[in-house]
Amino acid sequence: MIDLIIDTDPGIDDAVAIALALGIADVNVIGVTTVGGNSGLEHTTRNALRLLEFLGRSDIPVASGYDQPYGRDKQETGYEPVHGHDGFAGVDLPEPAATVVSTDSSAFLAEKIRGAQNPVTLIAIGPLTNIAHLVDAYPDVIPLIHRFVIMGGAARTGNVTPVAEFNIWHDPEAAKRVFASGLQTVMVGLDVTHSVRTREPLWEWLNSKGRFGEVFNGLIGPYTDFYSSFYGERMTHQHDAMAMAEAIWPGLMTSEAAFIDVETIGELTDGMTVVDLNMRKGQLPNGFVTWTIDGDDFHDRLMGAMNQLATNLGY
Ligand code: BDR
Ligand code: CA
């Protein structure tokens, strides 16, 4: 059993990642924190609350964190075409009855980490703003985090610029702060998430799952439209669910120890993760970069967990 804390900016692939975690019996989700990223904090928080409620888990406490990046003014993301004006492609989910238990994500995270009954895995699938503030405010909790997994960065590519991935690019100073914090980071970046194409037919089972299917089809359809405009086929990259899979099943991906840092001043390279596999400057590794995954196995686990969740909910 692991105690899992999810820091997220829902976000369509975030929603899929959360559903994956909730479909696995020996994962105990002890808290969710929200951050600005795919959409503004107001939207990402509302989305987290209404998604958890829809999935029958309004018992999971949600705390909101930061909308503004850690070290600079908010950049215009231009990412509305991916996640829609509200972060959830306008999907029809009722307003949440629950509200956030706190607007101080750092205090909430510290309390959850200190109080956990099982080894804590913290996964961040949005910009690292909340985590940077956590390590500033409560450095004593760093050694209490058993595993820290992020979706972000890449050793060899980018998706916002040729070299910068969205979650890092959105708040590079936060990522730099986190990599320097002493937290060993498992970096699930585009090197691995771009290697798997989740093709549309894999979702066909949703059509027999009533309202559950309607909601997830309503999320995944527009996300697929976005990717097909690039790739010319009906597919998506499930970045956040892939990071979630590595958080739940450590070692699902091949990985390599590395010293990871972030470029924050480069004219062409702002927001790029610089992955040193050879410790050129004599540093000790501060994490692992992930390289490969068995895509079929990932899909079996993802679809299996979501199917189980739908069944548990009576669909
Ligand atoms: C990451 O950026 C966001 O758009 C996704 O939710 C994912 O976390 C992929 O670069
Ligand atoms: Ca995300």
mmCIF file of N, CA and C and ligand atoms in Angstrom, residues 8-11 13-14 38 83 125-127 151 166-167 240, ligand 2:
data_model
loop_
_atom_site.group_PDB
_atom_site.id
_atom_site.type_symbol
_atom_site.label_atom_id
_atom_site.label_comp_id
_atom_site.label_asym_id
_atom_site.label_seq_id
_atom_site.Cartn_x
_atom_site.Cartn_y
_atom_site.Cartn_z
ATOM 1 N N THR A 8 -1.588 18.727 -9.062
ATOM 2 C CA THR A 8 -2.125 18.612 -10.422
ATOM 3 C C THR A 8 -2.745 19.908 -10.921
ATOM 4 N N ASP A 9 -2.857 20.011 -12.266
ATOM 5 C CA ASP A 9 -3.502 21.182 -12.908
ATOM 6 C C ASP A 9 -4.562 20.695 -13.898
ATOM 7 N N PRO A 10 -5.617 20.013 -13.418
ATOM 8 C CA PRO A 10 -6.535 19.356 -14.356
ATOM 9 C C PRO A 10 -7.238 20.358 -15.275
ATOM 10 N N GLY A 11 -7.080 20.141 -16.553
ATOM 11 C CA GLY A 11 -6.263 19.270 -17.357
ATOM 12 C C GLY A 11 -6.817 17.878 -17.656
ATOM 13 N N ASP A 13 -5.399 15.210 -19.449
ATOM 14 C CA ASP A 13 -4.598 14.017 -19.136
ATOM 15 C C ASP A 13 -4.393 13.885 -17.637
ATOM 16 N N ASP A 14 -4.492 14.991 -16.900
ATOM 17 C CA ASP A 14 -4.491 14.908 -15.434
ATOM 18 C C ASP A 14 -5.691 14.103 -14.950
ATOM 19 N N ASN A 38 -2.408 24.240 -16.931
ATOM 20 C CA ASN A 38 -3.241 24.025 -18.119
ATOM 21 C C ASN A 38 -4.357 25.054 -18.217
ATOM 22 N N HIS A 83 -6.633 21.884 -23.795
ATOM 23 C CA HIS A 83 -7.488 21.536 -22.655
ATOM 24 C C HIS A 83 -8.783 22.362 -22.579
ATOM 25 N N ILE A 125 2.019 16.533 -11.480
ATOM 26 C CA ILE A 125 1.711 16.393 -12.911
ATOM 27 C C ILE A 125 1.308 17.743 -13.520
ATOM 28 N N GLY A 126 1.729 18.788 -12.853
ATOM 29 C CA GLY A 126 1.558 20.145 -13.375
ATOM 30 C C GLY A 126 2.867 20.901 -13.176
ATOM 31 N N PRO A 127 2.855 22.209 -13.394
ATOM 32 C CA PRO A 127 4.045 23.014 -13.083
ATOM 33 C C PRO A 127 4.450 22.822 -11.614
ATOM 34 N N MET A 151 5.683 14.533 -13.896
ATOM 35 C CA MET A 151 5.590 14.574 -15.346
ATOM 36 C C MET A 151 6.145 15.934 -15.721
ATOM 37 N N PHE A 166 6.038 21.663 -21.377
ATOM 38 C CA PHE A 166 5.094 22.632 -20.811
ATOM 39 C C PHE A 166 5.226 22.826 -19.289
ATOM 40 N N ASN A 167 5.207 21.760 -18.501
ATOM 41 C CA ASN A 167 5.167 21.929 -17.035
ATOM 42 C C ASN A 167 6.416 22.653 -16.512
ATOM 43 N N ASP A 240 0.387 12.449 -18.295
ATOM 44 C CA ASP A 240 0.235 12.394 -16.835
ATOM 45 C C ASP A 240 -0.094 10.984 -16.344
HETATM 46 CA CA CA B 2 -0.869 18.142 -16.152
#
